Amino acid sequence: MQSVGKPSGSTDPKRHLWVLGLIAPASALLPSQLVLHTGAAVFWWIGPIIVLAIIPVLDWVVGEDGSNPRDEDYELLSNDRYYRWCTYLFLPIQLIGLIIAAYMWAGDELSALDKLGLAATLGFVSGIGINAAHELGHRVEHMERWLAKIALAQSGYGHFFVEHNRGHHVRVATPDDPASARLGESLWEFLPRSVAGGFRSALALEKERLARKGLPWWTVHNNVLQAWAMTLALFGALIVAFGLAVLPWLLLQAVIGAALLETVNYVEHYGLLRERKPNGGWARCSPRDSWNSDRLVTNIFLFHLQRHSDHHANPGRRYQTLRSSEEAPQLPAGYASMIVFAAVPPLWRSIMDHRVLAHYDGDITRANIQPRKRTRIIASYRATA
């Protein structure tokens, strides 16, 4: 893989920055103190403000990461437990923030609008928590896989543990993958397709796995049921502690978290299609099949999720060892900016569609195109040419 930017002069020049990734769950701890000391109710919305405004601006100001880990440092970086603790600590901070929020939702001090802002903040933490679960869920260590399910409890999206690893990574950048967005498909068309498709896929994949082991669906060994049970236990405990009034807010923040995850999915593979092998099967996933970004601030904030091309080409790599590549198609901005663009379909298409075309050297038929729009899209590009 060809690296981009300058080679790293040390094992990891970003080593001491990774703890800043904990700002995401910590944002759930900030609203009450910020409002108390400033009197500004806008700080109940600190989560969306950080992700949708502050991070995009910092990405633009700070710019590109520009360094890749050296091959000779791979084992040293992989085995350094400091990096694991940066993800482990996400979980207790995330949980403490949720407990504080539940206490506030249960009280009468906040207006409905303030509670909505707090739910949005917790939802963004929940969505980014799915990213922490994503990192942990790819590991072979038993403990880290359990921690992944715990991290998914707040969002109620526990089936992601099954679907992402055994579904998305197998079918990525093909029409069969519900989490791979198609050229001409808006975010608002993609969301229901990805949510429903991922849910059905997770159930089918786990049913097949259990059947191979001679186990029924209703078993303690069912990964989907284990993850969902954690959500039920978490939400049930919060309801017992603070009352039924917290349930609507818990459900709302979970929906926001899942929507944030799926929006990132939309960005990561929009319009990209793997090549076919001579026998008609799909070629092995390569860095060309995922959109890449190397903005430094979002790299830290999302534990290198933006180096998505290397992640799919080498899913066993831990986040600190992921590399950026010239072979991968590049996004014009970081993920934090791109999810804002994705919410406005005409803006998104003006930014991304010509990049998909350029990636395939002007041959739009090589892209993953929305089936019902395929004829019209191909005809429009041929007319333009």
Tab-separated table of N, CA, C and O in Angstrom, residues 268-384:
chain	number	residue	atom	x	y	z
A	268	GLU	N	-19.329	6.417	3.790
A	268	GLU	CA	-18.127	5.585	3.656
A	268	GLU	C	-18.006	4.836	2.334
A	268	GLU	O	-16.887	4.530	1.897
A	269	HIS	N	-19.122	4.507	1.690
A	269	HIS	CA	-19.033	3.679	0.478
A	269	HIS	C	-19.916	4.193	-0.660
A	269	HIS	O	-20.180	3.447	-1.603
A	270	TYR	N	-20.344	5.440	-0.587
A	270	TYR	CA	-21.291	5.979	-1.563
A	270	TYR	C	-20.826	5.749	-3.008
A	270	TYR	O	-19.736	6.188	-3.408
A	271	GLY	N	-21.634	5.032	-3.770
A	271	GLY	CA	-21.395	4.839	-5.207
A	271	GLY	C	-20.283	3.877	-5.568
A	271	GLY	O	-20.046	3.640	-6.758
A	272	LEU	N	-19.608	3.290	-4.583
A	272	LEU	CA	-18.447	2.450	-4.880
A	272	LEU	C	-18.860	0.989	-5.081
A	272	LEU	O	-19.722	0.473	-4.381
A	273	LEU	N	-18.221	0.352	-6.051
A	273	LEU	CA	-18.566	-1.025	-6.415
A	273	LEU	C	-17.298	-1.832	-6.640
A	273	LEU	O	-16.413	-1.427	-7.404
A	274	ARG	N	-17.205	-2.970	-5.964
A	274	ARG	CA	-16.054	-3.850	-6.167
A	274	ARG	C	-16.069	-4.444	-7.570
A	274	ARG	O	-17.116	-4.598	-8.203
A	275	GLU	N	-14.881	-4.799	-8.026
A	275	GLU	CA	-14.764	-5.408	-9.343
A	275	GLU	C	-15.219	-6.861	-9.310
A	275	GLU	O	-15.246	-7.504	-8.256
A	276	ARG	N	-15.572	-7.365	-10.478
A	276	ARG	CA	-15.967	-8.766	-10.616
A	276	ARG	C	-14.761	-9.610	-11.008
A	276	ARG	O	-13.893	-9.186	-11.768
A	277	LYS	N	-14.720	-10.831	-10.475
A	277	LYS	CA	-13.714	-11.791	-10.895
A	277	LYS	C	-14.192	-12.484	-12.171
A	277	LYS	O	-15.372	-12.418	-12.514
A	278	PRO	N	-13.297	-13.143	-12.893
A	278	PRO	CA	-13.696	-13.834	-14.129
A	278	PRO	C	-14.835	-14.833	-13.923
A	278	PRO	O	-15.640	-15.059	-14.832
A	279	ASN	N	-14.925	-15.423	-12.736
A	279	ASN	CA	-15.989	-16.398	-12.480
A	279	ASN	C	-17.310	-15.748	-12.070
A	279	ASN	O	-18.277	-16.443	-11.753
A	280	GLY	N	-17.341	-14.418	-12.059
A	280	GLY	CA	-18.566	-13.708	-11.730
A	280	GLY	C	-18.690	-13.302	-10.278
A	280	GLY	O	-19.579	-12.514	-9.923
A	281	GLY	N	-17.837	-13.827	-9.402
A	281	GLY	CA	-17.872	-13.452	-7.996
A	281	GLY	C	-17.235	-12.085	-7.780
A	281	GLY	O	-16.594	-11.521	-8.676
A	282	TRP	N	-17.427	-11.566	-6.599
A	282	TRP	CA	-16.849	-10.261	-6.281
A	282	TRP	C	-15.377	-10.400	-5.920
A	282	TRP	O	-14.991	-11.323	-5.205
A	283	ALA	N	-14.564	-9.480	-6.403
A	283	ALA	CA	-13.148	-9.458	-6.062
A	283	ALA	C	-12.986	-9.106	-4.579
A	283	ALA	O	-13.891	-8.535	-3.950
A	284	ARG	N	-11.850	-9.446	-4.035
A	284	ARG	CA	-11.559	-9.116	-2.628
A	284	ARG	C	-11.605	-7.596	-2.449
A	284	ARG	O	-11.192	-6.834	-3.310
A	285	CYS	N	-12.145	-7.173	-1.309
A	285	CYS	CA	-12.247	-5.745	-1.023
A	285	CYS	C	-10.857	-5.109	-1.010
A	285	CYS	O	-9.922	-5.641	-0.410
A	286	SER	N	-10.719	-3.988	-1.685
A	286	SER	CA	-9.444	-3.286	-1.768
A	286	SER	C	-9.618	-1.864	-1.245
A	286	SER	O	-10.750	-1.412	-1.014
A	287	PRO	N	-8.524	-1.115	-1.079
A	287	PRO	CA	-8.655	0.267	-0.624
A	287	PRO	C	-9.485	1.141	-1.563
A	287	PRO	O	-9.979	2.183	-1.146
A	288	ARG	N	-9.656	0.725	-2.805
A	288	ARG	CA	-10.435	1.518	-3.762
A	288	ARG	C	-11.936	1.435	-3.500
A	288	ARG	O	-12.712	2.157	-4.139
A	289	ASP	N	-12.354	0.605	-2.556
A	289	ASP	CA	-13.779	0.355	-2.352
A	289	ASP	C	-14.366	1.078	-1.144
A	289	ASP	O	-15.490	0.779	-0.722
A	290	SER	N	-13.611	2.006	-0.572
A	290	SER	CA	-14.104	2.798	0.568
A	290	SER	C	-13.583	4.229	0.427
A	290	SER	O	-12.433	4.437	0.026
A	291	TRP	N	-14.432	5.180	0.764
A	291	TRP	CA	-13.989	6.574	0.763
A	291	TRP	C	-13.099	6.826	1.975
A	291	TRP	O	-13.404	6.396	3.084
A	292	ASN	N	-12.021	7.528	1.742
A	292	ASN	CA	-11.015	7.793	2.762
A	292	ASN	C	-10.967	9.283	3.062
A	292	ASN	O	-11.258	10.120	2.204
A	293	SER	N	-10.593	9.616	4.279
A	293	SER	CA	-10.305	11.000	4.638
A	293	SER	C	-9.188	10.971	5.662
A	293	SER	O	-9.129	10.050	6.480
A	294	ASP	N	-8.327	11.960	5.644
A	294	ASP	CA	-7.206	11.952	6.582
A	294	ASP	C	-7.100	13.266	7.347
A	294	ASP	O	-6.011	13.736	7.652
A	295	ARG	N	-8.263	13.853	7.643
A	295	ARG	CA	-8.265	15.069	8.462
A	295	ARG	C	-7.887	14.709	9.900
A	295	ARG	O	-8.463	13.799	10.505
A	296	LEU	N	-6.931	15.422	10.438
A	296	LEU	CA	-6.336	15.046	11.711
A	296	LEU	C	-7.336	15.060	12.864
A	296	LEU	O	-7.393	14.119	13.656
A	297	VAL	N	-8.121	16.117	12.987
A	297	VAL	CA	-8.990	16.256	14.149
A	297	VAL	C	-10.014	15.130	14.189
A	297	VAL	O	-10.216	14.482	15.230
A	298	THR	N	-10.682	14.862	13.062
A	298	THR	CA	-11.670	13.787	13.059
A	298	THR	C	-11.003	12.426	13.174
A	298	THR	O	-11.586	11.486	13.725
A	299	ASN	N	-9.782	12.288	12.671
A	299	ASN	CA	-9.038	11.044	12.885
A	299	ASN	C	-8.927	10.726	14.377
A	299	ASN	O	-9.141	9.586	14.803
A	300	ILE	N	-8.578	11.722	15.172
A	300	ILE	CA	-8.444	11.528	16.609
A	300	ILE	C	-9.813	11.290	17.235
A	300	ILE	O	-10.000	10.385	18.064
A	301	PHE	N	-10.784	12.087	16.844
A	301	PHE	CA	-12.113	12.046	17.433
A	301	PHE	C	-12.788	10.689	17.214
A	301	PHE	O	-13.530	10.211	18.067
A	302	LEU	N	-12.516	10.058	16.049
A	302	LEU	CA	-13.174	8.802	15.685
A	302	LEU	C	-12.198	7.625	15.618
A	302	LEU	O	-12.490	6.621	14.957
A	303	PHE	N	-11.066	7.731	16.264
A	303	PHE	CA	-10.108	6.623	16.325
A	303	PHE	C	-9.804	6.054	14.929
A	303	PHE	O	-9.915	4.851	14.690
A	304	HIS	N	-9.437	6.967	14.010
A	304	HIS	CA	-8.996	6.581	12.661
A	304	HIS	C	-10.092	5.914	11.818
A	304	HIS	O	-9.769	5.241	10.840
A	305	LEU	N	-11.341	6.075	12.182
A	305	LEU	CA	-12.405	5.499	11.363
A	305	LEU	C	-12.329	6.005	9.927
A	305	LEU	O	-12.703	5.300	8.992
A	306	GLN	N	-11.841	7.231	9.746
A	306	GLN	CA	-11.759	7.818	8.406
A	306	GLN	C	-10.767	7.097	7.503
A	306	GLN	O	-10.843	7.227	6.277
A	307	ARG	N	-9.826	6.376	8.090
A	307	ARG	CA	-8.911	5.573	7.268
A	307	ARG	C	-9.614	4.250	6.957
A	307	ARG	O	-9.120	3.160	7.217
A	308	HIS	N	-10.796	4.429	6.385
A	308	HIS	CA	-11.723	3.322	6.231
A	308	HIS	C	-11.287	2.342	5.152
A	308	HIS	O	-11.615	1.158	5.203
A	309	SER	N	-10.557	2.834	4.191
A	309	SER	CA	-10.087	1.957	3.117
A	309	SER	C	-9.149	0.885	3.659
A	309	SER	O	-9.272	-0.294	3.320
A	310	ASP	N	-8.216	1.284	4.502
A	310	ASP	CA	-7.293	0.312	5.089
A	310	ASP	C	-8.025	-0.610	6.048
A	310	ASP	O	-7.710	-1.798	6.148
A	311	HIS	N	-9.030	-0.077	6.734
A	311	HIS	CA	-9.795	-0.902	7.660
A	311	HIS	C	-10.494	-2.047	6.927
A	311	HIS	O	-10.480	-3.184	7.393
A	312	HIS	N	-11.103	-1.752	5.777
A	312	HIS	CA	-11.801	-2.813	5.049
A	312	HIS	C	-10.831	-3.751	4.342
A	312	HIS	O	-11.097	-4.948	4.229
A	313	ALA	N	-9.727	-3.219	3.870
A	313	ALA	CA	-8.746	-4.082	3.224
A	313	ALA	C	-8.030	-4.966	4.249
A	313	ALA	O	-7.627	-6.094	3.939
A	314	ASN	N	-7.890	-4.440	5.489
A	314	ASN	CA	-7.184	-5.173	6.552
A	314	ASN	C	-7.951	-5.024	7.866
A	314	ASN	O	-7.521	-4.306	8.773
A	315	PRO	N	-9.115	-5.692	8.001
A	315	PRO	CA	-9.985	-5.461	9.161
A	315	PRO	C	-9.383	-5.880	10.493
A	315	PRO	O	-9.884	-5.484	11.540
A	316	GLY	N	-8.315	-6.658	10.489
A	316	GLY	CA	-7.692	-7.062	11.744
A	316	GLY	C	-6.796	-5.999	12.354
A	316	GLY	O	-6.373	-6.125	13.507
A	317	ARG	N	-6.491	-4.941	11.614
A	317	ARG	CA	-5.610	-3.889	12.133
A	317	ARG	C	-6.311	-3.074	13.218
A	317	ARG	O	-7.457	-2.660	13.053
A	318	ARG	N	-5.618	-2.811	14.316
A	318	ARG	CA	-6.132	-1.910	15.340
A	318	ARG	C	-6.050	-0.470	14.831
A	318	ARG	O	-5.251	-0.152	13.951
A	319	TYR	N	-6.875	0.380	15.422
A	319	TYR	CA	-7.030	1.739	14.899
A	319	TYR	C	-5.719	2.496	14.790
A	319	TYR	O	-5.491	3.252	13.835
A	320	GLN	N	-4.796	2.302	15.759
A	320	GLN	CA	-3.550	3.067	15.763
A	320	GLN	C	-2.600	2.660	14.638
A	320	GLN	O	-1.636	3.366	14.349
A	321	THR	N	-2.856	1.519	13.990
A	321	THR	CA	-1.974	1.034	12.924
A	321	THR	C	-2.545	1.277	11.526
A	321	THR	O	-1.901	0.939	10.536
A	322	LEU	N	-3.749	1.851	11.435
A	322	LEU	CA	-4.359	2.071	10.125
A	322	LEU	C	-3.614	3.149	9.347
A	322	LEU	O	-3.115	4.125	9.910
A	323	ARG	N	-3.573	2.956	8.023
A	323	ARG	CA	-2.811	3.849	7.149
A	323	ARG	C	-3.722	4.523	6.143
A	323	ARG	O	-4.760	4.002	5.760
A	324	SER	N	-3.305	5.685	5.701
A	324	SER	CA	-3.968	6.348	4.584
A	324	SER	C	-3.256	5.938	3.304
A	324	SER	O	-2.084	5.566	3.325
A	325	SER	N	-3.986	5.996	2.190
A	325	SER	CA	-3.447	5.445	0.949
A	325	SER	C	-3.840	6.293	-0.245
A	325	SER	O	-4.970	6.786	-0.330
A	326	GLU	N	-2.916	6.446	-1.187
A	326	GLU	CA	-3.229	7.159	-2.424
A	326	GLU	C	-4.142	6.345	-3.328
A	326	GLU	O	-4.810	6.889	-4.202
A	327	GLU	N	-4.183	5.032	-3.117
A	327	GLU	CA	-5.042	4.174	-3.926
A	327	GLU	C	-6.512	4.402	-3.599
A	327	GLU	O	-7.391	4.190	-4.442
A	328	ALA	N	-6.807	4.847	-2.382
A	328	ALA	CA	-8.180	5.027	-1.936
A	328	ALA	C	-8.759	6.330	-2.480
A	328	ALA	O	-8.060	7.340	-2.557
A	329	PRO	N	-10.040	6.323	-2.836
A	329	PRO	CA	-10.685	7.585	-3.220
A	329	PRO	C	-10.791	8.491	-2.001
A	329	PRO	O	-11.071	8.026	-0.889
A	330	GLN	N	-10.554	9.781	-2.200
A	330	GLN	CA	-10.467	10.705	-1.078
A	330	GLN	C	-11.692	11.621	-0.999
A	330	GLN	O	-12.121	12.185	-2.004
A	331	LEU	N	-12.227	11.757	0.201
A	331	LEU	CA	-13.303	12.710	0.437
A	331	LEU	C	-12.732	14.126	0.483
A	331	LEU	O	-11.572	14.322	0.859
A	332	PRO	N	-13.540	15.123	0.145
A	332	PRO	CA	-13.028	16.502	0.159
A	332	PRO	C	-12.946	17.103	1.556
A	332	PRO	O	-12.399	18.198	1.721
A	333	ALA	N	-13.497	16.413	2.556
A	333	ALA	CA	-13.480	16.924	3.928
A	333	ALA	C	-13.568	15.739	4.884
A	333	ALA	O	-13.723	14.595	4.451
A	334	GLY	N	-13.487	16.018	6.175
A	334	GLY	CA	-13.595	14.962	7.170
A	334	GLY	C	-15.023	14.467	7.325
A	334	GLY	O	-15.976	15.093	6.850
A	335	TYR	N	-15.168	13.350	8.011
A	335	TYR	CA	-16.497	12.763	8.209
A	335	TYR	C	-17.466	13.748	8.854
A	335	TYR	O	-18.655	13.770	8.524
A	336	ALA	N	-16.988	14.528	9.815
A	336	ALA	CA	-17.874	15.462	10.513
A	336	ALA	C	-18.513	16.450	9.545
A	336	ALA	O	-19.691	16.793	9.683
A	337	SER	N	-17.747	16.902	8.572
A	337	SER	CA	-18.289	17.795	7.547
A	337	SER	C	-19.186	17.039	6.580
A	337	SER	O	-20.258	17.526	6.181
A	338	MET	N	-18.773	15.837	6.199
A	338	MET	CA	-19.502	15.097	5.168
A	338	MET	C	-20.896	14.692	5.635
A	338	MET	O	-21.817	14.616	4.815
A	339	ILE	N	-21.081	14.417	6.935
A	339	ILE	CA	-22.420	14.054	7.378
A	339	ILE	C	-23.363	15.263	7.330
A	339	ILE	O	-24.580	15.099	7.160
A	340	VAL	N	-22.816	16.464	7.445
A	340	VAL	CA	-23.629	17.668	7.268
A	340	VAL	C	-24.037	17.802	5.805
A	340	VAL	O	-25.207	18.058	5.483
A	341	PHE	N	-23.084	17.600	4.891
A	341	PHE	CA	-23.393	17.670	3.461
A	341	PHE	C	-24.413	16.611	3.068
A	341	PHE	O	-25.297	16.854	2.236
A	342	ALA	N	-24.294	15.406	3.653
A	342	ALA	CA	-25.175	14.300	3.284
A	342	ALA	C	-26.627	14.600	3.602
A	342	ALA	O	-27.534	14.074	2.936
A	343	ALA	N	-26.875	15.441	4.601
A	343	ALA	CA	-28.246	15.754	5.002
A	343	ALA	C	-28.978	16.595	3.959
A	343	ALA	O	-30.207	16.711	3.998
A	344	VAL	N	-28.228	17.163	3.016
A	344	VAL	CA	-28.825	18.000	1.968
A	344	VAL	C	-28.532	17.329	0.626
A	344	VAL	O	-27.463	17.548	0.030
A	345	PRO	N	-29.432	16.482	0.114
A	345	PRO	CA	-29.133	15.665	-1.072
A	345	PRO	C	-28.603	16.424	-2.282
A	345	PRO	O	-27.627	15.965	-2.892
A	346	PRO	N	-29.170	17.576	-2.685
A	346	PRO	CA	-28.592	18.272	-3.846
A	346	PRO	C	-27.139	18.702	-3.621
A	346	PRO	O	-26.309	18.631	-4.530
A	347	LEU	N	-26.845	19.158	-2.403
A	347	LEU	CA	-25.473	19.552	-2.074
A	347	LEU	C	-24.555	18.337	-2.107
A	347	LEU	O	-23.444	18.384	-2.666
A	348	TRP	N	-25.011	17.238	-1.517
A	348	TRP	CA	-24.221	16.013	-1.503
A	348	TRP	C	-23.897	15.548	-2.922
A	348	TRP	O	-22.741	15.218	-3.230
A	349	ARG	N	-24.885	15.527	-3.784
A	349	ARG	CA	-24.664	15.030	-5.141
A	349	ARG	C	-23.732	15.953	-5.923
A	349	ARG	O	-22.917	15.492	-6.723
A	350	SER	N	-23.828	17.262	-5.674
A	350	SER	CA	-22.931	18.189	-6.370
A	350	SER	C	-21.486	18.010	-5.920
A	350	SER	O	-20.551	18.253	-6.684
A	351	ILE	N	-21.288	17.554	-4.689
A	351	ILE	CA	-19.946	17.340	-4.154
A	351	ILE	C	-19.403	15.972	-4.541
A	351	ILE	O	-18.232	15.829	-4.890
A	352	MET	N	-20.249	14.944	-4.497
A	352	MET	CA	-19.761	13.572	-4.567
A	352	MET	C	-19.931	12.872	-5.918
A	352	MET	O	-19.100	12.017	-6.273
A	353	ASP	N	-20.975	13.170	-6.665
A	353	ASP	CA	-21.234	12.372	-7.869
A	353	ASP	C	-20.111	12.473	-8.894
A	353	ASP	O	-19.720	11.472	-9.499
A	354	HIS	N	-19.562	13.651	-9.065
A	354	HIS	CA	-18.468	13.780	-10.041
A	354	HIS	C	-17.197	13.102	-9.534
A	354	HIS	O	-16.359	12.669	-10.330
A	355	ARG	N	-17.061	12.978	-8.215
A	355	ARG	CA	-15.915	12.251	-7.671
A	355	ARG	C	-16.053	10.746	-7.910
A	355	ARG	O	-15.055	10.061	-8.147
A	356	VAL	N	-17.274	10.238	-7.817
A	356	VAL	CA	-17.492	8.837	-8.149
A	356	VAL	C	-17.149	8.600	-9.615
A	356	VAL	O	-16.461	7.623	-9.963
A	357	LEU	N	-17.601	9.494	-10.484
A	357	LEU	CA	-17.317	9.374	-11.917
A	357	LEU	C	-15.814	9.395	-12.175
A	357	LEU	O	-15.288	8.564	-12.943
A	358	ALA	N	-15.102	10.315	-11.542
A	358	ALA	CA	-13.651	10.407	-11.725
A	358	ALA	C	-12.946	9.163	-11.208
A	358	ALA	O	-11.959	8.697	-11.804
A	359	HIS	N	-13.456	8.607	-10.114
A	359	HIS	CA	-12.842	7.405	-9.539
A	359	HIS	C	-12.876	6.245	-10.525
A	359	HIS	O	-11.968	5.410	-10.549
A	360	TYR	N	-13.923	6.203	-11.352
A	360	TYR	CA	-14.060	5.130	-12.335
A	360	TYR	C	-13.685	5.596	-13.749
A	360	TYR	O	-14.178	5.053	-14.737
A	361	ASP	N	-12.815	6.608	-13.793
A	361	ASP	CA	-12.243	7.078	-15.060
A	361	ASP	C	-13.314	7.426	-16.083
A	361	ASP	O	-13.163	7.174	-17.291
A	362	GLY	N	-14.405	8.003	-15.607
A	362	GLY	CA	-15.450	8.469	-16.506
A	362	GLY	C	-16.477	7.421	-16.901
A	362	GLY	O	-17.446	7.737	-17.593
A	363	ASP	N	-16.295	6.180	-16.456
A	363	ASP	CA	-17.234	5.107	-16.804
A	363	ASP	C	-18.207	4.908	-15.647
A	363	ASP	O	-17.945	4.144	-14.718
A	364	ILE	N	-19.347	5.578	-15.718
A	364	ILE	CA	-20.299	5.554	-14.616
A	364	ILE	C	-20.928	4.177	-14.435
A	364	ILE	O	-21.445	3.850	-13.358
A	365	THR	N	-20.879	3.330	-15.455
A	365	THR	CA	-21.475	1.990	-15.346
A	365	THR	C	-20.714	1.115	-14.353
A	365	THR	O	-21.227	0.074	-13.932
A	366	ARG	N	-19.513	1.506	-13.984
A	366	ARG	CA	-18.721	0.735	-13.017
A	366	ARG	C	-19.085	1.066	-11.576
A	366	ARG	O	-18.583	0.429	-10.646
A	367	ALA	N	-19.963	2.053	-11.373
A	367	ALA	CA	-20.357	2.461	-10.027
A	367	ALA	C	-21.518	1.608	-9.521
A	367	ALA	O	-22.186	0.907	-10.278
A	368	ASN	N	-21.738	1.678	-8.222
A	368	ASN	CA	-22.893	1.040	-7.585
A	368	ASN	C	-24.051	2.028	-7.664
A	368	ASN	O	-24.140	2.965	-6.874
A	369	ILE	N	-24.956	1.833	-8.609
A	369	ILE	CA	-25.990	2.807	-8.937
A	369	ILE	C	-27.340	2.370	-8.362
A	369	ILE	O	-27.680	1.186	-8.384
A	370	GLN	N	-28.097	3.338	-7.884
A	370	GLN	CA	-29.456	3.070	-7.416
A	370	GLN	C	-30.255	2.390	-8.535
A	370	GLN	O	-30.405	2.953	-9.625
A	371	PRO	N	-30.745	1.158	-8.331
A	371	PRO	CA	-31.361	0.396	-9.438
A	371	PRO	C	-32.479	1.127	-10.166
A	371	PRO	O	-32.512	1.152	-11.404
A	372	ARG	N	-33.394	1.749	-9.439
A	372	ARG	CA	-34.527	2.382	-10.123
A	372	ARG	C	-34.142	3.665	-10.856
A	372	ARG	O	-34.926	4.183	-11.646
A	373	LYS	N	-32.937	4.173	-10.581
A	373	LYS	CA	-32.469	5.378	-11.269
A	373	LYS	C	-31.363	5.071	-12.274
A	373	LYS	O	-30.842	5.983	-12.921
A	374	ARG	N	-31.009	3.797	-12.405
A	374	ARG	CA	-29.834	3.419	-13.194
A	374	ARG	C	-29.920	3.903	-14.644
A	374	ARG	O	-28.984	4.542	-15.149
A	375	THR	N	-31.015	3.611	-15.311
A	375	THR	CA	-31.144	3.990	-16.725
A	375	THR	C	-31.026	5.498	-16.899
A	375	THR	O	-30.308	5.980	-17.787
A	376	ARG	N	-31.725	6.243	-16.044
A	376	ARG	CA	-31.704	7.704	-16.164
A	376	ARG	C	-30.319	8.259	-15.862
A	376	ARG	O	-29.844	9.177	-16.558
A	377	ILE	N	-29.641	7.733	-14.816
A	377	ILE	CA	-28.316	8.247	-14.461
A	377	ILE	C	-27.313	7.969	-15.563
A	377	ILE	O	-26.541	8.861	-15.966
A	378	ILE	N	-27.307	6.750	-16.086
A	378	ILE	CA	-26.363	6.408	-17.163
A	378	ILE	C	-26.624	7.274	-18.386
A	378	ILE	O	-25.690	7.806	-19.018
A	379	ALA	N	-27.902	7.452	-18.715
A	379	ALA	CA	-28.242	8.266	-19.884
A	379	ALA	C	-27.805	9.718	-19.692
A	379	ALA	O	-27.322	10.351	-20.631
A	380	SER	N	-27.971	10.249	-18.498
A	380	SER	CA	-27.598	11.643	-18.268
A	380	SER	C	-26.099	11.853	-18.380
A	380	SER	O	-25.650	12.863	-18.934
A	381	TYR	N	-25.306	10.886	-17.911
A	381	TYR	CA	-23.867	11.037	-18.008
A	381	TYR	C	-23.387	10.842	-19.440
A	381	TYR	O	-22.437	11.516	-19.894
A	382	ARG	N	-24.028	9.974	-20.186
A	382	ARG	CA	-23.657	9.788	-21.587
A	382	ARG	C	-24.006	11.028	-22.390
A	382	ARG	O	-23.260	11.421	-23.300
A	383	ALA	N	-25.120	11.658	-22.062
A	383	ALA	CA	-25.516	12.875	-22.761
A	383	ALA	C	-24.525	13.996	-22.482
A	383	ALA	O	-24.140	14.758	-23.376
A	384	THR	N	-24.080	14.063	-21.226
A	384	THR	CA	-23.092	15.082	-20.841
A	384	THR	C	-21.770	14.838	-21.565
A	384	THR	O	-21.127	15.770	-22.061
